[in-house]
Amino acid sequence: MSTVESQAPAEVSRAEYCVISCADIFSGAGEIMASPMAPVPLLGARLARLTTEPDLLITDGEALIFADTPGIGKSGPIEGWMPFRKVFDVVASGRRHVVMGANQIDRYGNQNLSAFGPLQKPTRQMFGVRGAPGNTINHPTSYWVPRHSARVFGDSVDIVSGVGFDKVDPANPAFDDLDIHRVVTNLGVFDFGGADHTMRALSLHPGVTADEVAENTGFEIEGLADAPETRQPTAEELSLIRDVLDPRGVRNKEVR
Amino acid sequence: MPTDKTSTLDDVVAELRDGMTIGIGGWGSRRKPMALVRAIARSDVKDLTVVTYGGPDLGLLCAAGKVRRAYYGFVSLDSAPFYDPWFAKARTNGEIEVREMDEGMVKCGLEAAAARLPFLPIRAGLGSDVLKFWEGELKTVESPYPDADGRTQTLIAMPALKLDAAFVHLDLADAHGNAAYTGVDPYFDDLYCAAAERRYLETDQIVSTEVLVKTVPHQRLLLNRMNVDRVVHTPNGAHFTFAGEYGRDEKFQQFYVASAKEPDTWETFSRRFLQVDEETYQREVSAWQDEQKEDGQ
């Protein structure tokens, strides 16, 4: 992907802007379970926990709740037990913010990680809907897309696994907690604060142009022309990312 | 003295019927009752409906052409390349009818069956394509109690996932069906048993009741006698998924995936590892592991 490197301070990498953008997903989250499903959002959640959000709960991705905030791939002291069946209790309680991946996302936040093509005879099989329907209807959900492209951000998704804003029935309170909070990609930070809950640009990472985002998105993104640059990381954040959470640079394998 | 339920894999296979609805315990590629799955795959049974948090269990049954319908929250091998090749083939060929659902809906449906309820309300599924996957079989239910603001919640009415048979793998059991897990997660094996007419337990170790209850904390005693009909001793039976005392055999799982790519490589895999009894399977897996070590040197 072509970028104008001169606009960015040379010492901060694209992956590091992505990590702090993922940390910002959890700003003000409080005492809830942060459930990131990929390395960069995992680093973001742990960075938030080490800086402004110390009350977040994080797990080892298996069944244990970490007491400390270990680096990626590392273990550490634990504070509790969270087997899968209890995760579903947490989902239903609403005290969780998940960051899922997505094979497709449309302008209203509908997401697909199930399969491509017809429901009963897909052209490509992925995971099935997993916990996406339950996550999106119950608690804050964000998405992480390491390669922002028009194939991911297209007109419509083949299968709705994660529920988007145009599916909400305002007469039914069971939809009241739908909250697609952020989409962080290798190009920028987005939400669904546009007209009729459509996708809106909040910031573009330094070096990314509005044209580049538009070329790689299948629909119009609101506020794209006026989107500011993603903020700079603090010195503390850079040190935590580089020295504590990800000294081996796993982030750079996910965002090139 | 309670009934001795120890049985062979052949005893279990003799009870299988075409068209059964079976639930398979474990999760993805974790503590799956693979010895029982292998026995089902090489049996004559057909047209199964499978309820599962799917992994290579569903893959192997698809490879053997046993599955007509599948109810699942996901299908994953839990490590690269993640997507099960045989499940993917069955899907892209349109060979199976699926009732895909949210992961939480599987738990909910098993709980409804366990409590002999026709349904339980759940939010998960609303607004998603789960309703389309179910082609009219999945309905909603309106609360008789309005919310404080006067609006009324309409929820998914998750139907009971009633099973003809459940198949689970626990790490440790006695001959009567008391059984424990020793890893970090019980998964949903007790719910599968509670939702089923016939309950088949495979286990790495059969010990006396006295030893069982002294070996693990009480909270690990997941199954009691009321929830088990047959107990089959299958050392390393969860292979190549992981169970209490052994990790996932990642290399063998990758070999399973690679073998699925071409008909001739699958034929070779199938002859050596599937068209054989469990004892031969375990012997051939050991031999295969030794071959890998030699190749690596």
XYZ file of C-alpha atoms in Angstrom:
553
model
C 0.000 0.000 0.000
C 1.479 3.357 -1.010
C 1.849 5.865 1.779
C 3.517 9.237 2.152
C 6.056 8.449 4.857
C 7.297 12.053 5.167
C 4.090 13.131 6.932
C 4.657 10.733 9.807
C 7.306 11.016 12.461
C 9.690 8.370 11.197
C 10.046 6.694 14.536
C 6.370 5.705 14.995
C 5.332 2.748 12.828
C 1.925 2.189 11.250
C 1.410 -0.803 13.511
C 2.024 1.391 16.555
C -0.665 3.852 15.456
C -2.959 0.855 15.096
C -2.126 -0.352 18.613
C -2.863 3.010 20.261
C -6.069 3.290 18.190
C -7.086 -0.111 19.547
C -6.196 1.038 23.083
C -8.474 4.057 22.575
C -11.349 1.661 21.809
C -11.411 0.928 25.549
C -11.329 4.558 26.774
C -13.882 4.874 29.559
C -14.781 1.166 29.429
C -14.350 0.709 33.176
C -14.623 -2.670 34.906
C -15.612 -4.915 32.010
C -14.047 -7.800 30.120
C -11.909 -6.733 27.148
C -11.973 -9.504 24.535
C -9.604 -8.777 21.655
C -9.464 -11.517 19.003
C -6.174 -10.661 17.204
C -2.646 -9.516 18.158
C -2.968 -5.745 17.476
C -6.249 -5.288 19.425
C -4.812 -7.563 22.141
C -1.859 -5.185 22.457
C -4.302 -2.277 22.457
C -6.393 -3.728 25.286
C -3.322 -4.466 27.374
C -1.899 -1.003 26.652
C -5.166 0.560 27.835
C -5.016 -1.566 30.982
C -1.461 -0.410 31.717
C -2.316 3.260 31.180
C -5.810 4.672 31.616
C -8.060 1.592 32.120
C -6.591 -0.430 35.011
C -9.939 -2.031 35.913
C -10.338 -3.910 32.588
C -10.499 -7.700 32.882
C -8.333 -9.603 30.418
C -7.925 -13.347 29.900
C -5.377 -15.730 28.434
C -7.819 -16.462 25.581
C -8.449 -19.884 27.085
C -10.056 -19.938 30.535
C -7.990 -17.873 32.991
C -8.301 -14.202 33.989
C -4.926 -12.454 34.254
C -4.140 -10.503 37.439
C -1.201 -8.746 35.762
C -0.798 -7.515 32.181
C 1.735 -9.789 30.503
C 3.318 -9.199 27.103
C 1.851 -10.902 24.061
C 2.311 -14.678 24.175
C 3.401 -14.495 27.816
C 1.642 -15.819 30.887
C 1.469 -14.455 34.405
C -0.359 -14.511 37.728
C -4.107 -15.027 37.480
C -7.078 -13.631 39.391
C -9.954 -15.821 38.241
C -11.582 -18.476 36.097
C -13.439 -17.815 32.834
C -14.271 -21.065 31.000
C -16.298 -20.739 27.790
C -19.680 -21.332 29.463
C -19.044 -18.408 31.804
C -18.041 -16.226 28.839
C -21.616 -16.622 27.567
C -22.877 -15.414 30.949
C -20.638 -12.347 30.598
C -21.918 -11.750 27.042
C -25.523 -11.821 28.254
C -24.648 -9.496 31.143
C -23.367 -6.842 28.744
C -20.151 -6.300 30.752
C -17.816 -6.886 27.826
C -16.291 -5.164 24.809
C -15.152 -7.507 22.040
C -12.876 -6.643 19.124
C -13.558 -9.135 16.354
C -12.080 -9.591 12.912
C -14.225 -9.378 9.792
C -14.176 -10.821 6.306
C -16.779 -8.201 5.290
C -18.245 -5.041 6.869
C -20.881 -2.849 5.225
C -21.636 0.841 5.753
C -24.149 0.117 8.552
C -21.764 -2.149 10.472
C -23.118 -5.517 9.387
C -20.223 -7.971 9.588
C -19.477 -11.386 8.116
C -16.992 -13.980 9.368
C -19.144 -17.007 8.513
C -18.831 -17.840 4.796
C -19.064 -16.294 1.316
C -21.931 -17.101 -1.028
C -25.341 -18.708 -0.452
C -26.158 -19.828 3.106
C -26.685 -23.527 2.335
C -24.058 -23.809 -0.421
C -21.329 -21.249 0.174
C -18.497 -20.582 -2.266
C -16.008 -20.328 0.597
C -16.442 -21.595 4.141
C -14.980 -19.746 7.121
C -15.871 -20.175 10.825
C -19.632 -19.906 10.827
C -21.192 -17.045 12.805
C -19.321 -17.901 16.046
C -20.324 -15.514 18.869
C -20.883 -12.553 16.551
C -24.722 -12.426 16.753
C -24.665 -12.605 20.556
C -21.766 -10.184 20.939
C -23.279 -7.472 18.761
C -26.787 -7.645 20.246
C -25.528 -7.663 23.858
C -22.530 -5.392 24.361
C -20.071 -2.963 22.751
C -18.368 -4.471 19.707
C -15.510 -3.113 17.637
C -13.738 -4.467 14.581
C -10.100 -4.719 13.596
C -9.193 -4.964 9.911
C -5.442 -5.202 9.264
C -5.822 -4.790 5.466
C -8.432 -2.170 4.612
C -9.803 -3.028 1.148
C -12.940 -2.685 -0.946
C -13.348 -6.479 -0.649
C -13.804 -6.113 3.105
C -15.707 -2.810 3.011
C -18.248 -3.562 0.284
C -21.861 -2.708 -0.531
C -23.295 -5.597 1.432
C -22.118 -8.623 3.378
C -22.905 -12.151 2.151
C -23.951 -13.405 5.606
C -24.827 -11.165 8.558
C -23.026 -12.676 11.551
C -22.412 -9.380 13.367
C -25.570 -7.233 13.460
C -25.465 -3.737 11.917
C -27.442 -0.612 12.770
C -29.947 -0.974 9.903
C -31.192 -4.208 11.507
C -32.322 -2.489 14.713
C -36.040 -2.595 15.508
C -36.567 0.534 17.656
C -39.840 -0.876 19.005
C -37.995 -3.880 20.441
C -35.861 -3.084 23.526
C -33.868 -6.257 22.932
C -31.931 -4.224 20.337
C -31.177 -1.315 22.700
C -27.621 -2.435 23.517
C -26.388 -2.704 19.924
C -23.236 -0.567 19.956
C -20.740 -0.938 17.116
C -18.189 1.321 18.729
C -15.154 1.527 16.415
C -13.560 0.060 13.336
C -9.775 0.302 13.407
C -7.891 -0.559 10.218
C -4.362 -0.178 8.916
C -5.547 3.105 7.371
C -7.509 4.787 10.131
C -10.160 4.888 12.825
C -13.877 4.853 12.041
C -17.248 4.656 13.780
C -20.904 4.608 12.719
C -21.701 8.176 13.672
C -22.554 9.198 10.100
C -26.084 9.901 8.868
C -28.419 6.956 9.694
C -25.578 5.228 11.602
C -23.332 4.913 8.572
C -19.576 4.592 8.675
C -17.676 7.766 9.451
C -13.965 8.587 9.514
C -12.650 9.709 12.910
C -8.966 9.858 11.986
C -6.516 8.640 9.362
C -3.145 7.347 10.393
C -0.277 9.716 9.532
C 0.747 9.157 5.912
C -2.690 7.917 4.821
C -4.678 10.100 2.386
C -8.444 10.370 2.048
C -8.081 9.190 -1.564
C -6.305 6.069 -0.442
C -9.143 5.218 1.951
C -11.793 6.010 -0.671
C -10.049 3.785 -3.244
C -10.059 0.940 -0.761
C -13.676 1.250 0.360
C -16.713 0.148 -1.668
C -19.018 2.845 -0.260
C -18.772 6.491 0.708
C -17.391 7.166 4.170
C -18.736 10.251 5.885
C -16.275 12.916 7.006
C -13.403 11.365 5.108
C -12.123 14.613 3.558
C -12.040 16.370 6.927
C -10.693 13.529 9.057
C -7.749 14.581 11.222
C -4.593 12.549 11.739
C -4.595 9.813 14.340
C -3.057 11.161 17.536
C 0.570 10.587 18.435
C 1.405 7.937 21.006
C 2.841 9.199 24.275
C 6.409 8.314 25.168
C 5.018 6.006 27.867
C 2.797 4.222 25.357
C 5.668 3.712 22.916
C 7.844 2.322 25.653
C 5.094 -0.041 26.873
C 4.439 -1.313 23.341
C 8.104 -1.758 22.409
C 9.700 -2.843 25.667
C 6.945 -4.481 27.707
C 4.046 -5.772 25.599
C 5.576 -6.625 22.222
C 9.393 -6.615 22.266
C 9.495 -9.142 19.409
C 7.388 -6.986 17.077
C 4.420 -9.320 16.533
C 2.444 -6.164 15.614
C 4.606 -5.644 12.549
C 3.689 -9.064 11.161
C -0.006 -8.170 11.282
C 0.391 -4.635 9.853
C 3.025 -4.329 7.153
C -23.066 -52.023 43.780
C -24.153 -49.697 40.932
C -24.165 -51.050 37.383
C -20.837 -51.635 35.671
C -21.197 -49.672 32.401
C -17.802 -50.388 30.884
C -18.285 -51.120 27.196
C -16.367 -51.434 23.972
C -16.515 -49.128 20.966
C -18.297 -51.998 19.161
C -20.986 -52.027 21.886
C -21.588 -48.344 21.170
C -21.626 -48.753 17.386
C -24.215 -51.539 17.761
C -26.607 -48.992 19.292
C -26.303 -46.438 16.470
C -29.304 -45.936 14.176
C -29.644 -44.160 10.831
C -31.042 -40.654 11.099
C -30.087 -40.167 14.752
C -29.531 -36.721 16.216
C -26.213 -36.859 18.043
C -24.432 -34.297 20.195
C -20.645 -34.282 20.339
C -18.940 -32.730 23.378
C -15.683 -30.808 23.643
C -15.081 -27.553 21.736
C -13.341 -26.980 18.384
C -10.158 -29.031 18.588
C -10.383 -29.470 22.365
C -11.260 -32.672 24.272
C -13.319 -34.150 21.469
C -14.465 -37.796 21.843
C -12.414 -38.721 18.782
C -12.259 -42.482 19.460
C -16.078 -42.540 19.425
C -16.126 -40.262 16.351
C -13.740 -42.617 14.533
C -15.951 -45.570 15.493
C -19.044 -43.776 14.133
C -17.158 -42.796 10.958
C -16.264 -46.423 10.152
C -19.701 -47.803 11.097
C -22.618 -48.337 8.672
C -24.753 -45.601 10.236
C -25.921 -42.784 7.942
C -28.003 -39.593 7.699
C -26.900 -38.221 11.051
C -27.904 -34.871 12.457
C -24.954 -33.524 14.455
C -25.094 -30.900 17.220
C -21.658 -29.544 18.127
C -19.173 -26.797 18.825
C -17.474 -28.144 15.739
C -13.906 -29.165 15.105
C -12.289 -32.155 13.398
C -15.103 -34.325 14.834
C -17.537 -32.813 12.365
C -14.827 -32.841 9.681
C -14.202 -36.580 9.983
C -17.918 -37.369 9.966
C -18.325 -35.197 6.834
C -15.359 -36.989 5.225
C -17.109 -40.302 5.897
C -20.387 -38.964 4.413
C -22.307 -39.506 7.657
C -23.784 -36.037 8.104
C -27.108 -34.950 6.655
C -27.664 -31.979 8.934
C -25.520 -29.971 11.317
C -26.376 -27.630 14.183
C -23.316 -25.656 15.316
C -22.066 -22.355 16.681
C -18.819 -22.549 14.722
C -16.428 -25.031 13.161
C -12.739 -24.466 13.917
C -9.510 -26.402 14.245
C -8.365 -23.722 16.773
C -4.925 -23.431 15.149
C -3.731 -22.689 11.603
C -5.247 -23.240 9.054
C -8.336 -22.943 11.334
C -11.035 -23.920 8.804
C -11.786 -27.662 8.720
C -11.256 -28.910 5.142
C -13.923 -31.638 5.150
C -16.606 -29.466 6.674
C -15.714 -26.798 4.072
C -16.028 -29.359 1.244
C -19.382 -30.624 2.492
C -20.614 -27.024 2.667
C -19.348 -25.784 -0.701
C -20.736 -28.950 -2.343
C -24.091 -28.350 -0.639
C -23.979 -31.855 0.867
C -25.241 -30.914 4.310
C -28.136 -28.816 5.520
C -27.015 -26.478 8.264
C -28.673 -24.770 11.182
C -25.836 -22.395 11.971
C -26.355 -20.364 15.149
C -24.654 -18.107 17.663
C -22.358 -19.999 20.070
C -24.495 -18.959 23.017
C -27.570 -20.393 21.318
C -26.036 -23.894 21.396
C -25.649 -23.684 25.173
C -29.175 -22.268 25.470
C -30.707 -25.055 23.342
C -28.942 -27.770 25.352
C -30.094 -26.153 28.610
C -33.678 -26.115 27.359
C -33.466 -29.831 26.504
C -31.815 -30.604 29.859
C -34.718 -28.908 31.670
C -37.306 -30.563 29.368
C -38.464 -27.133 28.181
C -39.630 -26.528 24.584
C -37.537 -23.340 24.308
C -35.624 -20.707 26.232
C -35.567 -17.005 25.317
C -32.257 -15.479 24.236
C -31.193 -12.219 22.615
C -28.450 -13.728 20.462
C -29.586 -14.296 16.905
C -31.853 -11.236 16.618
C -31.086 -9.116 13.552
C -28.573 -11.628 12.176
C -28.775 -14.168 9.354
C -29.133 -16.993 11.892
C -32.887 -16.724 11.305
C -32.333 -17.286 7.564
C -30.102 -20.304 8.208
C -32.979 -21.895 10.132
C -35.439 -21.448 7.276
C -38.499 -20.854 9.434
C -37.609 -23.387 12.146
C -36.434 -20.636 14.483
C -39.118 -18.394 15.934
C -39.336 -15.445 18.302
C -41.267 -15.050 21.545
C -42.708 -11.879 23.050
C -42.334 -11.197 26.759
C -45.609 -11.081 28.731
C -43.922 -8.424 30.885
C -43.413 -5.016 29.260
C -40.230 -3.056 30.071
C -40.464 0.029 32.289
C -40.858 2.283 29.238
C -43.875 0.318 28.007
C -42.118 -1.378 25.092
C -42.071 -5.161 24.975
C -39.027 -7.347 24.331
C -39.261 -9.838 21.508
C -36.557 -12.490 21.796
C -35.336 -15.554 19.953
C -37.200 -18.640 21.242
C -34.286 -21.049 21.137
C -35.789 -24.532 20.687
C -34.571 -27.401 22.869
C -31.712 -29.274 21.194
C -32.984 -32.740 22.106
C -30.430 -35.428 21.353
C -30.879 -39.135 20.700
C -27.306 -39.663 21.832
C -24.439 -37.694 23.362
C -20.744 -38.524 22.950
C -18.206 -36.973 25.324
C -14.587 -37.446 26.398
C -13.623 -36.949 30.056
C -10.111 -37.423 31.388
C -10.971 -39.650 34.333
C -13.980 -41.864 35.170
C -15.158 -44.831 37.173
C -16.991 -47.840 35.718
C -20.392 -46.425 36.685
C -20.271 -43.114 34.825
C -18.949 -40.730 37.449
C -16.402 -38.643 35.602
C -14.093 -35.622 35.890
C -12.181 -33.208 33.678
C -8.652 -32.257 34.687
C -7.931 -29.315 32.318
C -8.998 -25.671 32.637
C -12.456 -25.976 31.083
C -15.399 -28.371 31.439
C -16.750 -27.120 28.091
C -20.415 -28.248 27.839
C -20.129 -32.019 28.235
C -22.569 -32.221 31.150
C -25.171 -30.318 29.122
C -24.790 -32.658 26.139
C -25.389 -35.631 28.442
C -28.325 -33.934 30.144
C -29.925 -33.209 26.746
C -29.622 -36.802 25.439
C -31.520 -40.088 25.639
C -28.374 -42.242 25.463
C -25.088 -40.973 26.896
C -21.720 -42.382 25.819
C -18.608 -41.458 27.768
C -15.082 -42.237 26.612
C -12.237 -41.721 29.038
C -8.449 -41.910 29.170
C -8.489 -43.633 32.554
C -10.961 -45.806 34.421
C -10.307 -45.865 38.173
C -12.268 -46.875 41.259
C -14.825 -44.392 42.562
C -12.666 -43.914 45.636
C -9.623 -43.011 43.586
C -11.669 -40.745 41.290
C -13.022 -38.586 44.096
C -9.635 -38.407 45.831
C -7.813 -37.454 42.631
C -9.727 -34.295 41.734
C -11.434 -31.466 43.659
C -15.181 -32.069 43.955
C -15.999 -29.279 41.515
C -14.325 -31.236 38.718
C -16.771 -34.157 39.052
C -18.776 -33.044 36.004
C -20.828 -36.183 35.347
C -22.627 -38.463 37.762
C -24.163 -41.908 37.156
C -27.610 -40.565 36.193
C -26.137 -38.949 33.100
C -24.119 -41.809 31.591
C -25.167 -45.096 29.939
C -21.863 -46.502 28.712
C -18.235 -45.959 29.693
C -15.545 -46.789 27.151
C -11.865 -46.923 28.106
C -9.982 -45.092 25.324
C -6.425 -44.078 26.300
C -5.395 -41.070 24.180
C -8.949 -41.224 22.795
C -9.253 -37.463 22.247
C -6.247 -37.499 19.876
C -5.485 -35.338 17.827
C -7.418 -32.814 19.922
C -6.133 -32.189 23.437
C -7.369 -33.587 26.715
C -6.266 -33.553 30.345
C -2.833 -35.131 30.186
C -1.870 -34.469 26.568
C -1.699 -31.476 24.271
C -3.146 -31.130 20.805
C -1.105 -33.034 18.219
C -0.618 -29.970 16.007
C 1.563 -31.797 13.492
C -0.934 -34.574 13.048
C -3.811 -32.111 12.746
C -1.866 -30.312 9.992
C -1.244 -33.687 8.356
C -5.011 -34.358 8.489
C -5.637 -31.016 6.728
C -2.905 -31.570 4.123
C -4.175 -35.103 3.440
C -7.669 -33.764 2.685
C -6.391 -31.778 -0.313
C -6.213 -34.580 -2.909
C -8.167 -37.839 -3.282
C -5.029 -40.003 -3.323
C -3.468 -38.424 -0.213
C -6.796 -38.804 1.584
C -7.047 -42.438 0.521
C -3.605 -43.042 2.015
C -4.573 -41.245 5.238
C -7.891 -43.022 5.427
C -6.422 -46.511 4.911
C -3.824 -46.016 7.593
C -5.779 -44.052 10.208
C -9.524 -44.414 9.635
C -10.323 -47.791 8.122
C -8.726 -49.417 11.167
C -9.786 -50.161 14.736
C -8.861 -47.833 17.591
C -5.937 -49.961 18.763
C -4.403 -49.899 15.278
C -5.071 -46.159 15.010
C -3.145 -45.461 18.202
C -0.282 -47.744 17.106
C -0.095 -46.088 13.670
C -0.152 -42.606 15.230
C 2.831 -43.554 17.413
C 4.630 -44.915 14.373
C 3.787 -41.736 12.411
C 5.130 -39.565 15.228
C 8.381 -41.557 15.186
C 8.607 -41.107 11.415
C 8.252 -37.325 11.842
C 11.089 -37.282 14.377
C 13.329 -39.264 12.026
C 12.459 -36.910 9.157
C 13.284 -33.933 11.361
C 16.790 -35.186 12.168
